[in-house]
Amino acid sequence: MPDALTVYQSKRDFSITSEPAEGGEATPGALTFVIQKHWASRLHYDFRLELDGTMKSWAVPKGPS
């Protein structure tokens, strides 16, 4: 089975987006969070936080205060 990140990177054109092509190193035991600016029907931010081994997600309708 191919590495999921390698498959994902092969589908992206990193010259179009500001997303970095290379990933970082995870710190053992550290929790993960992601804030993503997202255009759907309206601009909002997706906030994802690792909790108990799963990613919980919230949509934040305005930018961070």
N, CA, C and O atoms as a Tinker XYZ file with bonds, in Angstrom:
   260  protein
     1  N      0.844000   -1.180000    0.000000    73     2
     2  CA     0.000000    0.000000    0.000000    64     1     3
     3  C      0.888000    1.242000    0.000000    63     2     4     5
     4  O      1.787000    1.349000    0.834000    81     3
     5  N      0.655000    2.186000   -0.923000    73     3     6
     6  CA     1.497000    3.382000   -0.984000    64     5     7
     7  C      1.245000    4.299000    0.222000    63     6     8     9
     8  O      0.169000    4.288000    0.820000    81     7
     9  N      2.260000    5.085000    0.554000    73     7    10
    10  CA     2.157000    6.050000    1.638000    64     9    11
    11  C      1.098000    7.104000    1.267000    63    10    12    13
    12  O      1.145000    7.675000    0.178000    81    11
    13  N      0.148000    7.355000    2.172000    73    11    14
    14  CA    -0.962000    8.278000    1.893000    64    13    15
    15  C     -0.462000    9.682000    1.574000    63    14    16    17
    16  O     -1.030000   10.353000    0.712000    81    15
    17  N      0.582000   10.136000    2.249000    73    15    18
    18  CA     1.109000   11.476000    1.987000    64    17    19
    19  C      1.727000   11.565000    0.598000    63    18    20    21
    20  O      1.583000   12.586000   -0.074000    81    19
    21  N      2.403000   10.525000    0.161000    73    19    22
    22  CA     2.993000   10.507000   -1.172000    64    21    23
    23  C      1.911000   10.569000   -2.246000    63    22    24    25
    24  O      2.054000   11.299000   -3.227000    81    23
    25  N      0.842000    9.817000   -2.071000    73    23    26
    26  CA    -0.279000    9.843000   -3.012000    64    25    27
    27  C     -0.903000   11.232000   -3.040000    63    26    28    29
    28  O     -1.182000   11.766000   -4.113000    81    27
    29  N     -1.122000   11.816000   -1.872000    73    27    30
    30  CA    -1.696000   13.162000   -1.770000    64    29    31
    31  C     -0.820000   14.188000   -2.488000    63    30    32    33
    32  O     -1.320000   14.995000   -3.271000    81    31
    33  N      0.482000   14.154000   -2.223000    73    31    34
    34  CA     1.394000   15.116000   -2.841000    64    33    35
    35  C      1.442000   14.973000   -4.351000    63    34    36    37
    36  O      1.627000   15.965000   -5.056000    81    35
    37  N      1.278000   13.752000   -4.867000    73    35    38
    38  CA     1.312000   13.550000   -6.317000    64    37    39
    39  C      0.102000   14.181000   -7.007000    63    38    40    41
    40  O      0.145000   14.456000   -8.206000    81    39
    41  N     -0.970000   14.408000   -6.259000    73    39    42
    42  CA    -2.183000   14.993000   -6.823000    64    41    43
    43  C     -2.213000   16.524000   -6.728000    63    42    44    45
    44  O     -3.062000   17.162000   -7.350000    81    43
    45  N     -1.308000   17.108000   -5.966000    73    43    46
    46  CA    -1.323000   18.553000   -5.727000    64    45    47
    47  C     -0.395000   19.294000   -6.671000    63    46    48    49
    48  O      0.623000   18.751000   -7.102000    81    47
    49  N     -0.744000   20.539000   -6.994000    73    47    50
    50  CA     0.150000   21.438000   -7.711000    64    49    51
    51  C      0.553000   22.519000   -6.718000    63    50    52    53
    52  O     -0.178000   23.490000   -6.521000    81    51
    53  N      1.712000   22.354000   -6.096000    73    51    54
    54  CA     2.139000   23.242000   -5.028000    64    53    55
    55  C      2.562000   24.620000   -5.532000    63    54    56    57
    56  O      2.803000   25.515000   -4.722000    81    55
    57  N      2.659000   24.813000   -6.849000    73    55    58
    58  CA     2.947000   26.149000   -7.374000    64    57    59
    59  C      1.704000   27.034000   -7.350000    63    58    60    61
    60  O      1.807000   28.252000   -7.495000    81    59
    61  N      0.524000   26.425000   -7.166000    73    59    62
    62  CA    -0.733000   27.179000   -7.137000    64    61    63
    63  C     -1.122000   27.560000   -5.713000    63    62    64    65
    64  O     -1.626000   28.661000   -5.491000    81    63
    65  N     -0.901000   26.678000   -4.749000    73    63    66
    66  CA    -1.326000   26.920000   -3.372000    64    65    67
    67  C     -0.152000   27.280000   -2.481000    63    66    68    69
    68  O      1.003000   27.032000   -2.826000    81    67
    69  N     -0.455000   27.863000   -1.339000    73    67    70
    70  CA     0.605000   28.243000   -0.398000    64    69    71
    71  C      0.971000   27.104000    0.547000    63    70    72    73
    72  O      1.814000   27.274000    1.428000    81    71
    73  N      0.349000   25.960000    0.371000    73    71    74
    74  CA     0.630000   24.804000    1.216000    64    73    75
    75  C      2.054000   24.302000    0.955000    63    74    76    77
    76  O      2.439000   24.134000   -0.202000    81    75
    77  N      2.836000   24.061000    2.004000    73    75    78
    78  CA     4.199000   23.567000    1.789000    64    77    79
    79  C      4.194000   22.141000    1.250000    63    78    80    81
    80  O      3.384000   21.319000    1.678000    81    79
    81  N      5.084000   21.847000    0.323000    73    79    82
    82  CA     5.149000   20.524000   -0.288000    64    81    83
    83  C      5.754000   19.492000    0.653000    63    82    84    85
    84  O      5.352000   18.328000    0.642000    81    83
    85  N      6.699000   19.903000    1.452000    73    83    86
    86  CA     7.334000   18.962000    2.366000    64    85    87
    87  C      6.701000   19.087000    3.743000    63    86    88    89
    88  O      6.368000   20.188000    4.181000    81    87
    89  N      6.541000   17.996000    4.404000    73    87    90
    90  CA     5.949000   18.003000    5.739000    64    89    91
    91  C      7.008000   18.183000    6.800000    63    90    92    93
    92  O      8.203000   18.164000    6.502000    81    91
    93  N      6.586000   18.354000    8.024000    73    91    94
    94  CA     7.509000   18.479000    9.140000    64    93    95
    95  C      7.594000   17.177000    9.901000    63    94    96    97
    96  O      6.955000   16.189000    9.538000    81    95
    97  N      8.363000   17.178000   10.927000    73    95    98
    98  CA     8.511000   16.009000   11.788000    64    97    99
    99  C      7.560000   16.142000   12.969000    63    98   100   101
   100  O      7.525000   17.177000   13.635000    81    99
   101  N      6.805000   15.108000   13.219000    73    99   102
   102  CA     5.892000   15.107000   14.353000    64   101   103
   103  C      6.676000   14.917000   15.647000    63   102   104   105
   104  O      7.630000   14.141000   15.699000    81   103
   105  N      6.267000   15.627000   16.679000    73   103   106
   106  CA     6.877000   15.475000   17.991000    64   105   107
   107  C      6.149000   14.352000   18.721000    63   106   108   109
   108  O      4.929000   14.414000   18.879000    81   107
   109  N      6.866000   13.336000   19.164000    73   107   110
   110  CA     6.207000   12.222000   19.851000    64   109   111
   111  C      5.411000   12.701000   21.062000    63   110   112   113
   112  O      5.918000   13.461000   21.887000    81   111
   113  N      4.167000   12.254000   21.160000    73   111   114
   114  CA     3.315000   12.607000   22.284000    64   113   115
   115  C      2.602000   13.938000   22.157000    63   114   116   117
   116  O      1.740000   14.252000   22.978000    81   115
   117  N      2.944000   14.738000   21.137000    73   115   118
   118  CA     2.308000   16.046000   20.976000    64   117   119
   119  C      0.962000   15.893000   20.286000    63   118   120   121
   120  O      0.807000   15.065000   19.388000    81   119
   121  N     -0.008000   16.691000   20.705000    73   119   122
   122  CA    -1.314000   16.692000   20.056000    64   121   123
   123  C     -1.248000   17.553000   18.807000    63   122   124   125
   124  O     -0.379000   18.417000   18.688000    81   123
   125  N     -2.162000   17.320000   17.881000    73   123   126
   126  CA    -2.166000   18.007000   16.600000    64   125   127
   127  C     -3.353000   18.947000   16.511000    63   126   128   129
   128  O     -4.437000   18.641000   17.007000    81   127
   129  N     -3.142000   20.114000   15.864000    73   127   130
   130  CA    -4.253000   20.983000   15.541000    64   129   131
   131  C     -4.026000   21.581000   14.157000    63   130   132   133
   132  O     -2.889000   21.704000   13.702000    81   131
   133  N     -5.108000   21.948000   13.501000    73   131   134
   134  CA    -5.055000   22.532000   12.161000    64   133   135
   135  C     -6.058000   23.666000   12.107000    63   134   136   137
   136  O     -7.185000   23.528000   12.584000    81   135
   137  N     -5.653000   24.796000   11.525000    73   135   138
   138  CA    -6.575000   25.885000   11.221000    64   137   139
   139  C     -6.491000   26.092000    9.720000    63   138   140   141
   140  O     -5.415000   26.365000    9.187000    81   139
   141  N     -7.625000   25.962000    9.031000    73   139   142
   142  CA    -7.642000   26.040000    7.575000    64   141   143
   143  C     -8.621000   27.126000    7.139000    63   142   144   145
   144  O     -9.790000   27.116000    7.525000    81   143
   145  N     -8.127000   28.068000    6.325000    73   143   146
   146  CA    -9.000000   29.075000    5.727000    64   145   147
   147  C     -9.750000   28.394000    4.595000    63   146   148   149
   148  O     -9.135000   27.772000    3.729000    81   147
   149  N    -11.074000   28.505000    4.595000    73   147   150
   150  CA   -11.881000   27.694000    3.698000    64   149   151
   151  C    -12.992000   28.532000    3.058000    63   150   152   153
   152  O    -13.799000   29.150000    3.752000    81   151
   153  N    -13.016000   28.539000    1.742000    73   151   154
   154  CA   -14.107000   29.197000    1.017000    64   153   155
   155  C    -15.134000   28.138000    0.646000    63   154   156   157
   156  O    -14.833000   27.224000   -0.121000    81   155
   157  N    -16.319000   28.252000    1.173000    73   155   158
   158  CA   -17.437000   27.393000    0.781000    64   157   159
   159  C    -18.495000   28.366000    0.270000    63   158   160   161
   160  O    -18.202000   29.171000   -0.615000    81   159
   161  N    -19.694000   28.317000    0.791000    73   159   162
   162  CA   -20.670000   29.336000    0.400000    64   161   163
   163  C    -20.248000   30.693000    0.961000    63   162   164   165
   164  O    -20.597000   31.735000    0.405000    81   163
   165  N    -19.502000   30.678000    2.057000    73   163   166
   166  CA   -18.923000   31.888000    2.658000    64   165   167
   167  C    -17.536000   31.558000    3.186000    63   166   168   169
   168  O    -17.206000   30.399000    3.439000    81   167
   169  N    -16.737000   32.598000    3.345000    73   167   170
   170  CA   -15.409000   32.406000    3.925000    64   169   171
   171  C    -15.553000   32.037000    5.398000    63   170   172   173
   172  O    -16.288000   32.693000    6.136000    81   171
   173  N    -14.867000   31.010000    5.816000    73   171   174
   174  CA   -14.813000   30.642000    7.226000    64   173   175
   175  C    -13.509000   29.893000    7.483000    63   174   176   177
   176  O    -12.748000   29.608000    6.558000    81   175
   177  N    -13.275000   29.592000    8.709000    73   175   178
   178  CA   -12.079000   28.858000    9.098000    64   177   179
   179  C    -12.494000   27.535000    9.716000    63   178   180   181
   180  O    -13.431000   27.483000   10.513000    81   179
   181  N    -11.807000   26.477000    9.354000    73   179   182
   182  CA   -12.026000   25.174000    9.966000    64   181   183
   183  C    -10.952000   24.990000   11.035000    63   182   184   185
   184  O     -9.761000   25.134000   10.762000    81   183
   185  N    -11.377000   24.676000   12.227000    73   183   186
   186  CA   -10.462000   24.422000   13.335000    64   185   187
   187  C    -10.581000   22.961000   13.698000    63   186   188   189
   188  O    -11.664000   22.486000   14.042000    81   187
   189  N     -9.473000   22.246000   13.623000    73   187   190
   190  CA    -9.462000   20.822000   13.948000    64   189   191
   191  C     -8.474000   20.591000   15.079000    63   190   192   193
   192  O     -7.352000   21.099000   15.058000    81   191
   193  N     -8.907000   19.818000   16.063000    73   191   194
   194  CA    -8.101000   19.568000   17.242000    64   193   195
   195  C     -8.112000   18.076000   17.546000    63   194   196   197
   196  O     -9.169000   17.446000   17.573000    81   195
   197  N     -6.930000   17.519000   17.773000    73   195   198
   198  CA    -6.833000   16.100000   18.117000    64   197   199
   199  C     -7.246000   15.921000   19.573000    63   198   200   201
   200  O     -6.743000   16.607000   20.463000    81   199
   201  N     -8.161000   14.997000   19.798000    73   199   202
   202  CA    -8.637000   14.712000   21.141000    64   201   203
   203  C     -8.957000   13.226000   21.233000    63   202   204   205
   204  O     -9.767000   12.713000   20.460000    81   203
   205  N     -8.341000   12.552000   22.152000    73   203   206
   206  CA    -8.535000   11.112000   22.329000    64   205   207
   207  C     -8.262000   10.324000   21.051000    63   206   208   209
   208  O     -8.954000    9.347000   20.765000    81   207
   209  N     -7.257000   10.744000   20.279000    73   207   210
   210  CA    -6.854000   10.014000   19.087000    64   209   211
   211  C     -7.664000   10.290000   17.834000    63   210   212   213
   212  O     -7.418000    9.675000   16.797000    81   211
   213  N     -8.631000   11.206000   17.906000    73   211   214
   214  CA    -9.410000   11.565000   16.718000    64   213   215
   215  C     -9.388000   13.077000   16.531000    63   214   216   217
   216  O     -9.132000   13.825000   17.474000    81   215
   217  N     -9.657000   13.517000   15.310000    73   215   218
   218  CA    -9.701000   14.942000   15.014000    64   217   219
   219  C    -11.129000   15.443000   15.166000    63   218   220   221
   220  O    -12.034000   14.968000   14.480000    81   219
   221  N    -11.331000   16.401000   16.063000    73   219   222
   222  CA   -12.623000   17.056000   16.235000    64   221   223
   223  C    -12.576000   18.322000   15.393000    63   222   224   225
   224  O    -11.521000   18.946000   15.284000    81   223
   225  N    -13.691000   18.713000   14.797000    73   223   226
   226  CA   -13.694000   19.822000   13.857000    64   225   227
   227  C    -14.795000   20.826000   14.188000    63   226   228   229
   228  O    -15.913000   20.452000   14.542000    81   227
   229  N    -14.454000   22.105000   14.064000    73   227   230
   230  CA   -15.407000   23.187000   14.240000    64   229   231
   231  C    -15.230000   24.180000   13.101000    63   230   232   233
   232  O    -14.110000   24.425000   12.653000    81   231
   233  N    -16.324000   24.745000   12.636000    73   231   234
   234  CA   -16.272000   25.819000   11.647000    64   233   235
   235  C    -16.363000   27.134000   12.413000    63   234   236   237
   236  O    -17.276000   27.328000   13.216000    81   235
   237  N    -15.422000   28.030000   12.165000    73   235   238
   238  CA   -15.393000   29.332000   12.824000    64   237   239
   239  C    -15.759000   30.370000   11.760000    63   238   240   241
   240  O    -15.008000   30.550000   10.802000    81   239
   241  N    -16.909000   31.062000   11.910000    73   239   242
   242  CA   -17.405000   31.916000   10.847000    64   241   243
   243  C    -16.595000   33.170000   10.592000    63   242   244   245
   244  O    -16.695000   33.737000    9.504000    81   243
   245  N    -15.804000   33.627000   11.538000    73   243   246
   246  CA   -14.983000   34.824000   11.349000    64   245   247
   247  C    -13.544000   34.509000   11.713000    63   246   248   249
   248  O    -13.255000   33.482000   12.327000    81   247
   249  N    -12.664000   35.387000   11.335000    73   247   250
   250  CA   -11.251000   35.168000   11.622000    64   249   251
   251  C    -10.936000   35.178000   13.093000    63   250   252   253
   252  O    -11.757000   35.607000   13.903000    81   251
   253  N     -9.752000   34.707000   13.453000    73   251   254
   254  CA    -9.347000   34.695000   14.861000    64   253   255
   255  C     -9.353000   36.105000   15.439000    63   254   256   257
   256  O     -9.023000   37.068000   14.746000    81   255
   257  N     -9.724000   36.222000   16.693000    73   255   258
   258  CA    -9.774000   37.553000   17.326000    64   257   259
   259  C     -8.390000   37.970000   17.805000    63   258   260
   260  O     -8.231000   39.056000   18.362000    81   259
